[in-house]
Amino acid sequence: MMQAKQPIGVIDSGVGGLTVLKWLQAKLPHEDFIFIGDTARTPYGNRSREEITRFVAEMTDWLDKRHIKQLVVACNTITVLGLDVIKGNHPFDVIGMAKGSRMVPGVTKNNRVGFFATDFTVSTGAHKREIQRICPEIQVFGQGCPKFVPLIEGEKFGSPELKAAIHEYADKLREHNVDTVLLSCTHYPFVRKEIEEEFGPEVTILDPAERTTQDALENLEKRGLARTTGLGRAEICFTADLERGRRLAARMLDLSKCGFHLIDLQKDPEQPEQEGRTA
């Protein structure tokens, strides 16, 4: 039987999910988190569905051995596999990345909405279907951004290459006269400021991670598993490039609330000693 004191698992194809972990730690301050960023195999956006499914199974199996009570999928590319596929036979509930569909109606004025995502995510049509299911009158335009993840993972912040990529992809959406743009890849909030500057004040940029966090909290409360006391911490695990991951985490998180580990998903996890706390 699950208990409130068990940790929450968070998975991502790389470092982008740290932007979701930031929201989670802010809104669920009493919870412990175990984050896995699969930096050894990022990016996922140009991989096959079969490959992504296999990688996700390795992460969920690893986290199941750490006895998590909930899994938050901090990656749009993984989420579009479907929550049942991600969950498999594991006992924990799975919270996927929100598509931001419920955020859009109160923001767009001209009913023309764009989203930045990986090519894989765009190809599924999932975001367009979800937004139009809620508001059929909204026109939705997806733009694949294959250059973003390598540039962000490579810490090319402020570089001419990043600026050129943002301009290139923004131009594609400007052709459709959008007034709202969703950041439908968790890597992209790392460069949200630069994207906002490129579009200017006439276009509103939205981060669906805020809605994802609310979904996670509501699920825990419904199941009686939300922690209400203690100060939570995050165990941040990468499959490669630990120091680079730590540097990128410093852009998003309070490192005093985090520990960092390099892990091998093929081996059983070594569980560090946990501080005694009340649930």
XYZ file of C-alpha atoms in Angstrom:
279
model
C 0.000 0.000 0.000
C 1.366 3.398 -0.981
C 2.149 5.989 1.646
C 2.418 9.769 1.524
C 6.096 9.656 2.516
C 7.091 7.891 -0.719
C 8.797 10.047 -3.386
C 7.428 11.259 -6.696
C 9.260 10.204 -9.856
C 9.872 12.636 -12.712
C 11.237 11.583 -16.118
C 12.522 13.445 -19.159
C 14.564 12.769 -22.257
C 17.235 15.208 -21.056
C 17.429 18.390 -18.992
C 14.202 20.049 -20.120
C 12.173 18.412 -17.371
C 14.074 20.512 -14.849
C 11.723 23.338 -15.868
C 8.808 21.164 -14.714
C 10.622 20.139 -11.527
C 10.938 23.848 -10.729
C 7.146 24.165 -10.754
C 6.708 20.945 -8.783
C 9.076 22.009 -6.012
C 7.391 25.416 -5.802
C 3.837 24.069 -5.595
C 4.528 20.830 -3.680
C 7.221 21.966 -1.209
C 6.782 19.034 1.190
C 7.327 16.328 -1.428
C 10.499 14.401 -2.259
C 11.295 13.932 -5.953
C 13.500 11.573 -7.943
C 14.206 13.078 -11.346
C 15.720 11.122 -14.251
C 17.080 12.978 -17.260
C 18.165 10.544 -19.983
C 21.034 12.739 -21.126
C 22.886 9.754 -22.618
C 20.242 9.382 -25.333
C 18.773 12.839 -25.757
C 17.100 14.115 -27.906
C 14.091 11.826 -28.245
C 12.259 13.997 -30.767
C 13.880 12.431 -33.834
C 13.673 8.819 -32.602
C 11.115 6.146 -33.448
C 8.139 5.387 -31.245
C 9.589 1.940 -30.534
C 12.881 3.373 -29.295
C 11.182 5.939 -27.071
C 8.872 3.302 -25.609
C 11.864 1.106 -24.724
C 13.778 3.972 -23.098
C 10.728 4.986 -21.053
C 10.235 1.407 -19.830
C 13.811 1.394 -18.538
C 13.230 4.608 -16.576
C 9.893 3.524 -15.119
C 11.299 0.126 -14.114
C 14.198 1.863 -12.355
C 11.877 4.236 -10.507
C 9.508 1.445 -9.541
C 12.406 -0.115 -7.618
C 12.660 3.176 -5.723
C 9.000 2.806 -4.691
C 7.625 6.042 -6.109
C 3.970 6.911 -5.425
C 3.410 8.916 -8.628
C 5.179 9.491 -11.946
C 5.229 12.908 -13.591
C 6.235 12.786 -17.245
C 8.139 16.043 -17.753
C 8.434 15.577 -21.512
C 5.869 16.144 -24.261
C 7.519 13.666 -26.620
C 7.162 10.902 -24.015
C 3.638 11.952 -23.034
C 2.249 11.460 -26.537
C 3.054 7.748 -26.271
C -0.069 7.543 -24.096
C -0.344 7.237 -20.324
C -1.308 3.553 -20.458
C 1.835 2.736 -22.455
C 3.996 4.670 -19.995
C 2.356 3.133 -16.920
C 2.624 -0.468 -18.116
C 2.116 -2.801 -15.153
C 3.441 -0.376 -12.545
C 1.304 0.484 -9.514
C 1.803 4.257 -9.540
C -0.400 6.788 -11.339
C 1.099 8.656 -14.303
C 0.676 12.394 -14.855
C 1.495 13.452 -18.408
C 2.527 16.870 -19.632
C -0.545 19.063 -20.023
C -1.021 20.280 -23.578
C -2.044 23.715 -22.369
C -5.432 23.438 -24.051
C -7.264 24.755 -20.986
C -4.917 27.760 -20.802
C -5.508 28.907 -24.361
C -9.182 30.043 -24.514
C -8.733 32.810 -21.971
C -5.647 34.192 -23.709
C -6.042 34.155 -27.490
C -7.939 37.081 -29.009
C -7.897 36.037 -32.665
C -8.301 32.250 -32.164
C -5.006 31.539 -33.916
C -2.648 29.590 -31.675
C 0.799 28.162 -32.377
C 3.005 25.767 -30.507
C 6.714 24.970 -30.543
C 7.516 21.271 -30.106
C 9.733 18.446 -31.309
C 9.064 17.063 -34.768
C 7.741 13.856 -33.203
C 5.234 15.711 -31.032
C 4.007 17.820 -33.962
C 3.658 14.730 -36.168
C 1.209 13.077 -33.762
C -1.310 15.905 -34.044
C -2.140 15.416 -30.358
C -1.889 19.073 -29.331
C -4.029 20.306 -32.208
C -6.721 17.704 -31.505
C -6.832 18.488 -27.792
C -7.071 22.264 -28.231
C -9.743 21.964 -30.917
C -11.682 19.455 -28.830
C -12.122 22.141 -26.186
C -12.466 25.064 -28.602
C -13.267 23.936 -32.164
C -13.115 27.510 -33.459
C -9.405 27.861 -32.624
C -6.965 27.299 -35.468
C -3.792 25.549 -34.297
C -0.383 25.616 -35.985
C 2.467 23.376 -34.829
C 6.111 24.141 -35.515
C 8.845 21.575 -35.095
C 12.036 22.988 -33.586
C 14.770 20.341 -34.028
C 17.595 22.817 -33.370
C 16.409 23.888 -29.926
C 17.149 20.823 -27.801
C 20.766 20.324 -28.985
C 21.459 24.034 -28.465
C 19.945 24.051 -24.964
C 21.589 20.767 -23.970
C 24.832 22.201 -25.338
C 24.454 25.331 -23.173
C 24.480 27.648 -26.193
C 22.564 30.338 -24.334
C 22.925 33.781 -25.882
C 24.686 32.344 -28.932
C 24.113 33.531 -32.522
C 23.028 29.973 -33.394
C 20.267 30.013 -30.784
C 19.098 33.474 -31.787
C 18.950 32.419 -35.441
C 16.987 29.261 -34.626
C 14.437 31.192 -32.559
C 14.018 33.724 -35.376
C 13.620 30.942 -37.960
C 10.898 29.101 -36.067
C 9.114 32.273 -34.937
C 8.908 33.417 -38.555
C 7.112 30.193 -39.463
C 4.417 30.869 -36.856
C 4.196 34.569 -37.676
C 3.098 33.533 -41.166
C -0.086 32.230 -39.512
C -0.695 35.443 -37.524
C -0.782 33.641 -34.174
C -1.263 35.692 -31.014
C -0.511 32.853 -28.558
C 2.340 30.322 -28.536
C 2.638 27.264 -26.304
C 6.080 25.961 -25.344
C 5.220 22.297 -25.932
C 8.629 20.893 -25.072
C 9.966 21.148 -21.546
C 13.379 22.280 -22.787
C 12.002 25.470 -24.259
C 11.305 27.428 -21.027
C 15.103 27.600 -20.653
C 14.934 30.184 -23.462
C 11.479 31.588 -22.761
C 12.799 35.127 -22.322
C 14.529 35.022 -25.719
C 11.381 33.635 -27.376
C 9.243 36.361 -25.792
C 11.668 39.014 -27.009
C 11.567 37.581 -30.545
C 7.764 37.626 -30.764
C 7.257 40.895 -28.920
C 4.399 41.920 -26.611
C 1.670 41.203 -29.151
C 2.172 37.427 -28.730
C 1.596 35.638 -25.408
C 3.937 32.752 -24.517
C 2.504 29.976 -22.308
C 4.242 27.202 -20.340
C 1.956 24.153 -19.806
C 4.128 22.940 -16.902
C 2.055 25.031 -14.495
C -1.068 23.029 -15.405
C 0.883 19.759 -15.186
C 1.871 20.573 -11.612
C -1.731 21.273 -10.666
C -2.767 17.916 -12.169
C -0.117 16.156 -10.058
C -1.269 17.861 -6.867
C -4.948 17.079 -7.494
C -4.106 13.422 -8.137
C -2.173 13.127 -4.853
C -4.928 14.802 -2.858
C -7.581 12.577 -4.406
C -5.594 9.470 -3.442
C -4.739 10.740 0.066
C -1.011 10.721 -0.747
C -0.122 14.418 -0.517
C 2.476 15.323 2.098
C 1.653 18.282 4.303
C 4.734 18.557 6.535
C 8.499 18.450 6.184
C 10.828 20.093 3.694
C 11.111 18.137 0.456
C 14.260 17.484 -1.562
C 14.987 16.410 -5.107
C 17.367 13.631 -6.100
C 18.412 14.562 -9.638
C 19.778 11.700 -11.730
C 21.337 11.851 -15.181
C 22.442 9.011 -17.434
C 25.435 11.024 -18.725
C 27.160 14.405 -18.351
C 26.471 14.916 -14.659
C 28.353 18.197 -14.319
C 26.642 19.708 -17.348
C 23.296 18.659 -15.889
C 24.204 20.294 -12.597
C 25.080 23.564 -14.371
C 21.776 23.571 -16.237
C 19.880 22.728 -13.054
C 21.428 25.785 -11.422
C 19.565 27.920 -13.969
C 16.227 26.600 -12.718
C 16.471 25.209 -9.184
C 17.575 25.978 -5.641
C 20.544 23.615 -5.447
C 20.408 23.563 -1.651
C 17.274 21.410 -2.049
C 18.885 19.020 -4.550
C 21.336 16.147 -4.740
C 22.905 14.896 -7.985
C 23.759 11.383 -9.181
C 25.014 9.669 -12.330
C 22.993 6.492 -12.855
C 22.976 3.385 -15.042
C 19.429 2.358 -15.921
C 20.603 -1.195 -16.568
C 21.585 -1.624 -12.918
C 19.417 -1.727 -9.824
C 19.304 1.679 -8.146
C 21.266 2.315 -5.014
C 18.878 3.982 -2.621
C 20.521 6.649 -0.446
C 19.580 6.936 3.187
C 16.484 9.041 3.667
C 16.079 11.573 6.435
C 13.335 10.699 8.880
C 10.251 12.847 8.375
C 6.605 12.787 9.256
C 4.160 12.376 6.374
